[in-house]
Short mmCIF file of C-alpha atoms in Angstrom, two decimals:
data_model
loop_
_atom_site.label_atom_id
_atom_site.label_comp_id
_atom_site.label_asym_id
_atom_site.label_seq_id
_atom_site.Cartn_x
_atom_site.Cartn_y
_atom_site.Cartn_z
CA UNK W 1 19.13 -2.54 -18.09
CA UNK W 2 16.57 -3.71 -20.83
CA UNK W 3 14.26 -6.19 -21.17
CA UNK W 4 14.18 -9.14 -23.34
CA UNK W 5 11.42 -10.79 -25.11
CA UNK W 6 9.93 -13.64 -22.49
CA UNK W 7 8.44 -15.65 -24.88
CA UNK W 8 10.43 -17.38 -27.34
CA UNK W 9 11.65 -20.85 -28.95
CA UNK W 10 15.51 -21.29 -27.49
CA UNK W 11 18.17 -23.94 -27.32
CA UNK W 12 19.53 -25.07 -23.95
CA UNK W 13 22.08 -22.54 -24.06
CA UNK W 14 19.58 -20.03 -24.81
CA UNK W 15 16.98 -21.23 -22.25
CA UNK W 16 19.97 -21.13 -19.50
CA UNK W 17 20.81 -17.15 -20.84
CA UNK W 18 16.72 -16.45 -20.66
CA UNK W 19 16.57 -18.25 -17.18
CA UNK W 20 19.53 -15.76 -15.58
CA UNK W 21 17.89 -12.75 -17.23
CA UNK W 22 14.47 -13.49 -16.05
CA UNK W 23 15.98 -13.80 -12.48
CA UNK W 24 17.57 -10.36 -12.51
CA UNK W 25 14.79 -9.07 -14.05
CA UNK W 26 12.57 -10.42 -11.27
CA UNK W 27 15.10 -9.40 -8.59
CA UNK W 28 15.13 -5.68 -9.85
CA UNK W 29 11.49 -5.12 -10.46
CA UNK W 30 10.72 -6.84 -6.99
CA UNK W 31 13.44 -4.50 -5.58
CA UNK W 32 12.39 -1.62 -7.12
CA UNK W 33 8.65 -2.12 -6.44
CA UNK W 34 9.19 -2.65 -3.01
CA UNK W 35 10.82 0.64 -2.38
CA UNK W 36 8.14 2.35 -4.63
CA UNK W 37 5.50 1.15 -2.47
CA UNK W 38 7.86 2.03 0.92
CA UNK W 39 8.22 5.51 -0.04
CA UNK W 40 4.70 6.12 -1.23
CA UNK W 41 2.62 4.28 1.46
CA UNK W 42 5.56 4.23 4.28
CA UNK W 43 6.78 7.39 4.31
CA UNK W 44 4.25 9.94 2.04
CA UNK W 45 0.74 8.25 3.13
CA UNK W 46 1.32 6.78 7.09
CA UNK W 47 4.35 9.65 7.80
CA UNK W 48 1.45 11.68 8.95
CA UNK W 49 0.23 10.01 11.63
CA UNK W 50 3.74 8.04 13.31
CA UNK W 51 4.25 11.60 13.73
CA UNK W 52 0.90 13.26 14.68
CA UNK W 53 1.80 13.50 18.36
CA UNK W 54 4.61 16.22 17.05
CA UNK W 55 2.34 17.63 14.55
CA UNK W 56 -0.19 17.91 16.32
CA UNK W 57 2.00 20.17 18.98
CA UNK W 58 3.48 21.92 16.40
CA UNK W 59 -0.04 23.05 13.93
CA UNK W 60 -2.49 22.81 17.50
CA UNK W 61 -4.52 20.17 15.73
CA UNK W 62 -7.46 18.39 17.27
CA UNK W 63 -8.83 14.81 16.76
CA UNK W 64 -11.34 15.94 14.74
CA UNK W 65 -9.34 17.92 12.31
CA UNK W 66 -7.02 15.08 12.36
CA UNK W 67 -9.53 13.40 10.84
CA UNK W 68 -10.51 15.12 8.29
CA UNK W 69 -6.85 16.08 7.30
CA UNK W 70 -6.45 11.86 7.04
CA UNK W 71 -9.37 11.64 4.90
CA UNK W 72 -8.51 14.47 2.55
CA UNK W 73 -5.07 12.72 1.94
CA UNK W 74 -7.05 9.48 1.39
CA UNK W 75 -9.11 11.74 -1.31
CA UNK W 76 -5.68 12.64 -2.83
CA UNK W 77 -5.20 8.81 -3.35
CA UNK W 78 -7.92 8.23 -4.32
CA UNK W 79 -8.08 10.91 -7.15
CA UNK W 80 -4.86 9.30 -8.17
CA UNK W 81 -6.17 6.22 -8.76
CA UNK W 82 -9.35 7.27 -10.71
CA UNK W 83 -6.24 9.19 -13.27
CA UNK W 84 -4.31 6.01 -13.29
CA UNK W 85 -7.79 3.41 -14.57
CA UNK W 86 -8.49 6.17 -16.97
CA UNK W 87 -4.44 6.92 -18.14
CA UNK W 88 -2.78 2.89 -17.61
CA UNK W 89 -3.95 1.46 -21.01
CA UNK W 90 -2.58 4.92 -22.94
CA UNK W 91 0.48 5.66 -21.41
CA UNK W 92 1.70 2.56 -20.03
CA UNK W 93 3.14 2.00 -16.06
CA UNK W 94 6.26 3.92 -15.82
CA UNK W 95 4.99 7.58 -16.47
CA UNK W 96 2.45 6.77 -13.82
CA UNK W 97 4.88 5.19 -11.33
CA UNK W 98 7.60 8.15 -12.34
CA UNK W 99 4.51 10.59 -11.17
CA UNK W 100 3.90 8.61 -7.96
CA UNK W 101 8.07 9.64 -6.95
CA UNK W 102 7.52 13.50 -8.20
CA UNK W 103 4.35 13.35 -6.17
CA UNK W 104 6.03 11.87 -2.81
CA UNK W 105 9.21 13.62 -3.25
CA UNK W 106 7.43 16.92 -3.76
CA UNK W 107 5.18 16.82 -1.10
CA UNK W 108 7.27 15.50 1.59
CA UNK W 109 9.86 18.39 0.93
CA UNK W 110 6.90 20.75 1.49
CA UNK W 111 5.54 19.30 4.83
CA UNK W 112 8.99 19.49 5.87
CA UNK W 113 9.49 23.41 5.47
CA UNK W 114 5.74 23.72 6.13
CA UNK W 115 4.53 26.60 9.09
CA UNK W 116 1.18 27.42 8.56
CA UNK W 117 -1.81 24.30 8.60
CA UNK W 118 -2.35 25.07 4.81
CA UNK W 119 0.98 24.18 3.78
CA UNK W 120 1.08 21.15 6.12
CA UNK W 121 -2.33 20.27 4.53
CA UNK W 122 -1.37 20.50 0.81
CA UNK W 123 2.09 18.67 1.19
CA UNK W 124 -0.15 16.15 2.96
CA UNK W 125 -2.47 15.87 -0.06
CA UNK W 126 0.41 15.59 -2.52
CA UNK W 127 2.25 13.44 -0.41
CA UNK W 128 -0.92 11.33 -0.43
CA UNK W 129 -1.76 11.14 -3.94
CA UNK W 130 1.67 8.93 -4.37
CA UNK W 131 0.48 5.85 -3.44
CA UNK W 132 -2.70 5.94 -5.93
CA UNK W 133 0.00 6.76 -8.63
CA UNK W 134 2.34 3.63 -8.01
CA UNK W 135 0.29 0.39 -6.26
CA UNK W 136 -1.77 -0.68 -9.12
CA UNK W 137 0.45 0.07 -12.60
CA UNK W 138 3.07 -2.69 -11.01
CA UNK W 139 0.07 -5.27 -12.12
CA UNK W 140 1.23 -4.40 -16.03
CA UNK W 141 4.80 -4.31 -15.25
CA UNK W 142 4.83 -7.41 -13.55
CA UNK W 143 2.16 -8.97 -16.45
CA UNK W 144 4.80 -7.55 -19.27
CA UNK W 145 7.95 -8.45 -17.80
CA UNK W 146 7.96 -11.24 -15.19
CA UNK W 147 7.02 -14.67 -16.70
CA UNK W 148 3.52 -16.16 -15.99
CA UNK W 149 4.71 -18.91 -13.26
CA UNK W 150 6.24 -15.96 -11.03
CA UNK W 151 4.01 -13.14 -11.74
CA UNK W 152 2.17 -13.74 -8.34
CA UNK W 153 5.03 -14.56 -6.69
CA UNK W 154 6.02 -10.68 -7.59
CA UNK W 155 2.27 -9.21 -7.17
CA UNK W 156 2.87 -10.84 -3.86
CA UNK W 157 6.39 -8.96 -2.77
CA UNK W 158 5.69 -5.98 -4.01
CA UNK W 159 2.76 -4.56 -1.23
CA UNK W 160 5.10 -5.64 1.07
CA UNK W 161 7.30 -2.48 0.68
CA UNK W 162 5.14 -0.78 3.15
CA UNK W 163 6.64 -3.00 5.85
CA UNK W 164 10.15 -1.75 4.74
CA UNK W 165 9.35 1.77 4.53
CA UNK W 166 7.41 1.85 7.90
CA UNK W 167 10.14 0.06 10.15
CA UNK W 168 12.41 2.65 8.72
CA UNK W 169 10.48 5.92 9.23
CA UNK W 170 9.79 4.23 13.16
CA UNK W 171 13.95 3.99 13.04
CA UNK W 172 14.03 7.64 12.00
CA UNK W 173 10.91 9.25 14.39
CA UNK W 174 13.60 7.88 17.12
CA UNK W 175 16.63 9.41 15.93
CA UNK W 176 15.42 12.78 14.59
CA UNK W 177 12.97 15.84 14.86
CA UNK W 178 10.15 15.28 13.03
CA UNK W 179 11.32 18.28 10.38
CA UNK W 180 14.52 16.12 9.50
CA UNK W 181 12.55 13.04 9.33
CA UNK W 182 10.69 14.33 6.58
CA UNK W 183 13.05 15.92 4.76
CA UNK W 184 14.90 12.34 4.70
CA UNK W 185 11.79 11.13 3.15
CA UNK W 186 11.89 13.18 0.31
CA UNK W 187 15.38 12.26 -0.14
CA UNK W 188 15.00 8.91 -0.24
CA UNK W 189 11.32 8.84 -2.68
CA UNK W 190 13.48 11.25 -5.02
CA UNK W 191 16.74 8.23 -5.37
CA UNK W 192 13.68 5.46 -5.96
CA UNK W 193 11.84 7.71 -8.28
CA UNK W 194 15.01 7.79 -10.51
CA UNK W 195 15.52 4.29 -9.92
CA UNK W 196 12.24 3.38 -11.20
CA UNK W 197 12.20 5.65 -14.30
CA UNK W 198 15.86 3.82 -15.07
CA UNK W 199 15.08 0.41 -14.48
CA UNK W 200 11.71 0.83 -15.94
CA UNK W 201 12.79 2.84 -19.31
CA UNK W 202 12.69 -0.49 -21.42
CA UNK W 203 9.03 -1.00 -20.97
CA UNK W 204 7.19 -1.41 -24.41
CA UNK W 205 4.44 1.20 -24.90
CA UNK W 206 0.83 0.02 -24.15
CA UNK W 207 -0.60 -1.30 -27.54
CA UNK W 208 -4.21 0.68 -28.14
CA UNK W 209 -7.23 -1.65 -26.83
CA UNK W 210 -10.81 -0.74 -26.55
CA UNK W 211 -11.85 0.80 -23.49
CA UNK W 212 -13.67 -1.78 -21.36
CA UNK W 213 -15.96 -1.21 -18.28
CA UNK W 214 -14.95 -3.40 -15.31
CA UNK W 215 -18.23 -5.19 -14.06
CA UNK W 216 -19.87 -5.82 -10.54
CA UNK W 217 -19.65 -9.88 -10.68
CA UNK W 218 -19.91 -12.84 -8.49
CA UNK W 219 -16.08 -12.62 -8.38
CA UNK W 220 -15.46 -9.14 -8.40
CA UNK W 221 -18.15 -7.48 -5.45
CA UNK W 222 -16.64 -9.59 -2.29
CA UNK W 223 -13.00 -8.30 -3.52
CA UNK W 224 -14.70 -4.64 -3.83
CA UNK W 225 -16.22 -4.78 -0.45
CA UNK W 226 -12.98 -6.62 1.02
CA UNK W 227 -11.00 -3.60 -0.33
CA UNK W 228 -13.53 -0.99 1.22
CA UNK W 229 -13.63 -2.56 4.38
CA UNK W 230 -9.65 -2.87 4.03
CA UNK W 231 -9.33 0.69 3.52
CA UNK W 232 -11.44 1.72 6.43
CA UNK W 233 -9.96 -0.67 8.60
CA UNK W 234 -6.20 0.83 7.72
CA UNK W 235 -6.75 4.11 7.69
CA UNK W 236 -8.19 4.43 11.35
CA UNK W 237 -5.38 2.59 12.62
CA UNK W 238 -2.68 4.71 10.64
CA UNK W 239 -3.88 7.66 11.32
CA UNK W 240 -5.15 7.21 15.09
CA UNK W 241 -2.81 4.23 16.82
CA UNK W 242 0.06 6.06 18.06
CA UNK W 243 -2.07 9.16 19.23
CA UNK W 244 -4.00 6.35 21.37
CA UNK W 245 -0.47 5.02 22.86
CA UNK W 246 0.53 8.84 23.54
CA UNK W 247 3.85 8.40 24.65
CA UNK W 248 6.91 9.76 22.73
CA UNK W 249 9.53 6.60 22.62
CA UNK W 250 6.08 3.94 22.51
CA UNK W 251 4.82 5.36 19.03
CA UNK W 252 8.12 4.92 17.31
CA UNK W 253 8.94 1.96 18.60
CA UNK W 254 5.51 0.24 17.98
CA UNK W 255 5.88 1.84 14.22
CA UNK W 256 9.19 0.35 13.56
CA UNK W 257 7.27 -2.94 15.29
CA UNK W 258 4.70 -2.99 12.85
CA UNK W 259 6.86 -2.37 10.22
CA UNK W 260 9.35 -5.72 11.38
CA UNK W 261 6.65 -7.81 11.56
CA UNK W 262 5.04 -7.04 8.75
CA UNK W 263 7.90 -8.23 7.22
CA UNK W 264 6.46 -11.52 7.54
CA UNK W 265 3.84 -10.54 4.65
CA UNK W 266 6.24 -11.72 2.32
CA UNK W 267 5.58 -15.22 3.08
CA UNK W 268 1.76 -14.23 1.62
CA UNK W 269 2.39 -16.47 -1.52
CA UNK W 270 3.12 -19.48 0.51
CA UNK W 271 -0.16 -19.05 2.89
CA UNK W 272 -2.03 -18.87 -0.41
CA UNK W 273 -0.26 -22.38 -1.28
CA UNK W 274 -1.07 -23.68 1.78
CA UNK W 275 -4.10 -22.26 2.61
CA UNK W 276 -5.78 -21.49 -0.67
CA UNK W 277 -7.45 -17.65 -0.69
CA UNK W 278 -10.41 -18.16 0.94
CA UNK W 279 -9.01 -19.04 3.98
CA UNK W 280 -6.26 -16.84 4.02
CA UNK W 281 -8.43 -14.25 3.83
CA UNK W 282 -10.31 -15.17 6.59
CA UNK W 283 -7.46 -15.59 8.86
CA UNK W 284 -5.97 -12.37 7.93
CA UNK W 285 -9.36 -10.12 8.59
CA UNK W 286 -9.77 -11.90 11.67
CA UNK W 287 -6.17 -11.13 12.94
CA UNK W 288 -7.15 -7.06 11.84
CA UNK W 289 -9.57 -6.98 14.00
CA UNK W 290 -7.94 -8.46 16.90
CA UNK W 291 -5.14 -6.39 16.55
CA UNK W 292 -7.45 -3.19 16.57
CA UNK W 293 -9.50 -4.65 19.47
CA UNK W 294 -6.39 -5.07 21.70
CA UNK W 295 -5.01 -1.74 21.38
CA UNK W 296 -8.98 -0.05 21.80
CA UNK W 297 -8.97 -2.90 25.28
CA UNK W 298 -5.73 -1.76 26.70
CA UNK W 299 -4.23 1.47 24.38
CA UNK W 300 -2.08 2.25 27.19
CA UNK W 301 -0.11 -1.08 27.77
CA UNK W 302 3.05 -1.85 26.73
CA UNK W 303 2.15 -5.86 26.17
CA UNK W 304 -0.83 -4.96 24.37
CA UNK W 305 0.74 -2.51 21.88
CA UNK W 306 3.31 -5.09 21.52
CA UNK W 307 0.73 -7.50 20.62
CA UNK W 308 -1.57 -5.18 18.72
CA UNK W 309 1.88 -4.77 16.70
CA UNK W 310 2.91 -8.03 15.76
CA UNK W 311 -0.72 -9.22 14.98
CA UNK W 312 -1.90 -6.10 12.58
CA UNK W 313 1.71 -5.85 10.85
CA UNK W 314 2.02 -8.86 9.37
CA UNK W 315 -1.89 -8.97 8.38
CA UNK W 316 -2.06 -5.70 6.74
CA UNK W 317 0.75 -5.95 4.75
CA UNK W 318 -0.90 -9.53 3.45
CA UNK W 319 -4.01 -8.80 2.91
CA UNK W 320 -2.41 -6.19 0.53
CA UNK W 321 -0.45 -9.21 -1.26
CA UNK W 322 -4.05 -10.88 -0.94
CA UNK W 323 -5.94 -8.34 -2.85
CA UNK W 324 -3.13 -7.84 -5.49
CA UNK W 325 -3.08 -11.23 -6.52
CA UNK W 326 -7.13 -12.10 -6.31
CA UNK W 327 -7.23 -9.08 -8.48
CA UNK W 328 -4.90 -10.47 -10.83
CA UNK W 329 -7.41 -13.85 -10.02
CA UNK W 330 -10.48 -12.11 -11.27
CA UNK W 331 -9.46 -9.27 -14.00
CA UNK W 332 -6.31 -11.14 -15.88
CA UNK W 333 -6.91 -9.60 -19.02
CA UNK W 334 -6.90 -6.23 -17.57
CA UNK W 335 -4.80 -6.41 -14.28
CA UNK W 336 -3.83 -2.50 -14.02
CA UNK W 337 -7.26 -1.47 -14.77
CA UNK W 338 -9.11 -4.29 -12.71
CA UNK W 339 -6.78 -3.32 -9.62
CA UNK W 340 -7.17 0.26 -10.14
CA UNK W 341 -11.21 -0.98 -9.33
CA UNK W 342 -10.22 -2.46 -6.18
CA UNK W 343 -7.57 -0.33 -5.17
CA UNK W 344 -10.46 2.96 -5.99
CA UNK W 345 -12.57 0.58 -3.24
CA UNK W 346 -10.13 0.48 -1.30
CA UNK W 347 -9.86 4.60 -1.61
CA UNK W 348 -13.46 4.66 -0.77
CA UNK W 349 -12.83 3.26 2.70
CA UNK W 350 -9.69 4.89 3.04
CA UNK W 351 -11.57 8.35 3.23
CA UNK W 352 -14.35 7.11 5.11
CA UNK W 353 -12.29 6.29 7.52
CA UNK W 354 -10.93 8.62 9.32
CA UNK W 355 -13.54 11.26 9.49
CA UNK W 356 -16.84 9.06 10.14
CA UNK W 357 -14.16 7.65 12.61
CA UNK W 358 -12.71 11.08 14.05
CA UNK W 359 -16.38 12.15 14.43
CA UNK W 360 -17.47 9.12 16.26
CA UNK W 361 -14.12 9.21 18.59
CA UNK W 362 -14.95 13.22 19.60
CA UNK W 363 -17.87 12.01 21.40
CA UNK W 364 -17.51 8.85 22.38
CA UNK W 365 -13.24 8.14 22.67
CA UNK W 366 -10.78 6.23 20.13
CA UNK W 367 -11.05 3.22 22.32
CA UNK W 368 -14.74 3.05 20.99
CA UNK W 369 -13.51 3.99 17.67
CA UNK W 370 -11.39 1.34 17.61
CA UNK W 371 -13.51 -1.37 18.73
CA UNK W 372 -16.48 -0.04 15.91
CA UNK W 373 -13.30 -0.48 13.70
CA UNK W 374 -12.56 -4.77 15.00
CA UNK W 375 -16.53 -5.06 14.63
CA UNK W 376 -15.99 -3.91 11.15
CA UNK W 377 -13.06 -6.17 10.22
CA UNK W 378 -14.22 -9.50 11.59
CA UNK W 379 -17.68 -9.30 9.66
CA UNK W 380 -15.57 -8.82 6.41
CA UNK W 381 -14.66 -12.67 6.96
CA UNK W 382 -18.04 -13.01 5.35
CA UNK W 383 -17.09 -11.48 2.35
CA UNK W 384 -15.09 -14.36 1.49
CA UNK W 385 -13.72 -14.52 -2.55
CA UNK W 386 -15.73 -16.85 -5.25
CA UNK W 387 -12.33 -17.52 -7.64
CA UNK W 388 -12.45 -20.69 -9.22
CA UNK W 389 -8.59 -20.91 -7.46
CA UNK W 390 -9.69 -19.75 -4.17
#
């Protein structure tokens, strides 16, 4: 598959032929970003903790080294992103998303033969590092290839592949050891990393632009500190909720939970019709941090980690959608670059996370964790975007 020119003058029959292709092309890159996003945030960057119970058996980890392991995967992803602002406008999306499946397929294989903490660690990292590679270069794809009425449509599918891949791996911590799981995982990011670097091979190269800083603005620093707070927010629960529920058939189910419901994240482009960003936003932050506030009330109920589930699944995976497209919103000129900004934010909180977190639960219990964590989401409502479409 190649891609054709969007932009030209056409006769009916022409304009029919460019309406078809523009729907398959939409159709592919939507499918194939959403299982670029499953494998790298589903399976490579939350694997680690649907299946910290068994991991933590297995390598004799304790919450505080949990924590830190969590926030030096975050670093991973974080690095990745700071390659991808600096690499995007030079190289173009596909290398970078072809390096996000190498990464994930790589390090998953390695956690899955791993025996000794430092190999668990550095497949980990690796593993980690895939989801910085492949989130924000979909902004160019989608700008180059999708026309501009449906490019937020897209932007707005895409995040959602973390849904997909997360009901799945919940499916597979059922069924499997937690060694087969993972080697599974790498099996599956290694069919979508050749999947990408097919569909994608079409992709014009980047033309050479000057480099431009991306500015603190009126616009820009409540989608920063939305991000951060995002990142924080995400990473605690990742990485801590099913070692709260501590039961072996609970955690997998309420994975493959979250993962269903936040299936409903794809309907993210109609709240923002309906709703307009600004309040969308607020509703989603304020369904975060009941979600996490439930689970820290009552961690070991079953209706409350059914609840916790349905209310934080959905709302992650938006507020994902959300950030893509008010990045898009703010930076249009420079979308991979802008959302590499937000998305490094995001990083920020990401590692921040789970150590100041881990820390704080050692002395004082995840339940208190967790609340700190609601407290932090609902005053993010505040932070509420300044876009003249908001």
């Amino acid at each position: 598959m190649t891609f054709a020119p969007l932009f030209t003058v056409a006769g009916p029959a022409e304009a029919v032929h460019m309406t078809i292709t523009q729907n398959r092309t939409v159709w592919h890159l939507s499918a194939a970003g959403l299982a670029a996003i499953g494998v790298s945030f589903g399976f490579a960057r939350y694997g680690f903790g649907l299946f910290l119970p068994d991991l933590r058996a297995t390598f004799d980890l304790d919450v505080a080294t949990v924590g830190l392991i969590g926030s030096g995967t975050y670093a991973g992803y974080l690095a990745a992103l700071t390659l991808v602002g600096l690499l995007s406008a030079r190289l173009g999306p596909r290398p970078l998303i072809v390096a996000a499946g190498v990464c994930a397929t790589a390090g998953l294989a390695l956690v899955s033969v791993a025996e000794h903490t430092p190999v668990l660690v550095a497949g980990l990292l690796l593993a980690g590092t895939s989801s910085g590679w492949a989130w924000a270069p979909y902004s160019d794809v989608v700008r180059a290839m999708v026309a501009p009425d449906r490019q937020e449509r897209v932007l707005a599918i895409v995040p959602n592949g973390t849904a997909f891949g997360t009901a799945v791996a919940g499916v597979l911590a059922l069924a499997v050891p937690w060694r087969p799981a993972w080697v599974l995982f790498a099996a599956a990011a290694l069919a979508v990393t050749l999947y990408n670097a097919w569909l994608l091979r079409g992709l014009p190269r980047p033309e050479r632009v000057a480099a431009q800083r991306i500015r603190l603005t009126a616009a820009s620093v409540p989608l920063f500190v939305s991000a951060f707070s995002y990142g924080v927010v995400g990473s605690v629960y990742w990485t801590f909720a099913v070692d709260m529920i501590a039961d072996d058939t609970a955690g997998p189910l309420f994975w493959t939970l979250i993962g269903v419901a936040g299936l409903g994240g794809l309907l993210t482009d109609r709240a923002l019709t309906l709703l307009g960003l600004r309040r969308t936003h607020a509703l989603l932050f304020g369904a975060l941090a009941f979600a996490v506030a439930v689970l820290a009330l009552a961690p070991g109920a079953l209706p409350a980690i059914g609840v916790s589930a349905l209310a934080y699944g959905p709302a992650f995976m938006a507020v994902a959608a959300v950030l893509t497209v008010w990045s898009y919103r703010v930076f249009p000129e420079r979308p991979a670059a802008g959302f590499s900004a937000v998305v490094f934010c995001l990083g920020l909180g990401t590692i921040a996370g789970p150590a100041t977190l881990g820390a704080f639960a050692a002395g004082h219990g995840l339940p208190a964790a967790f609340l700190l964590t609601a407290g932090l989401a609902a005053a993010t409502i505040a932070a509420r975007p300044a876009t003249a479409r908001s």
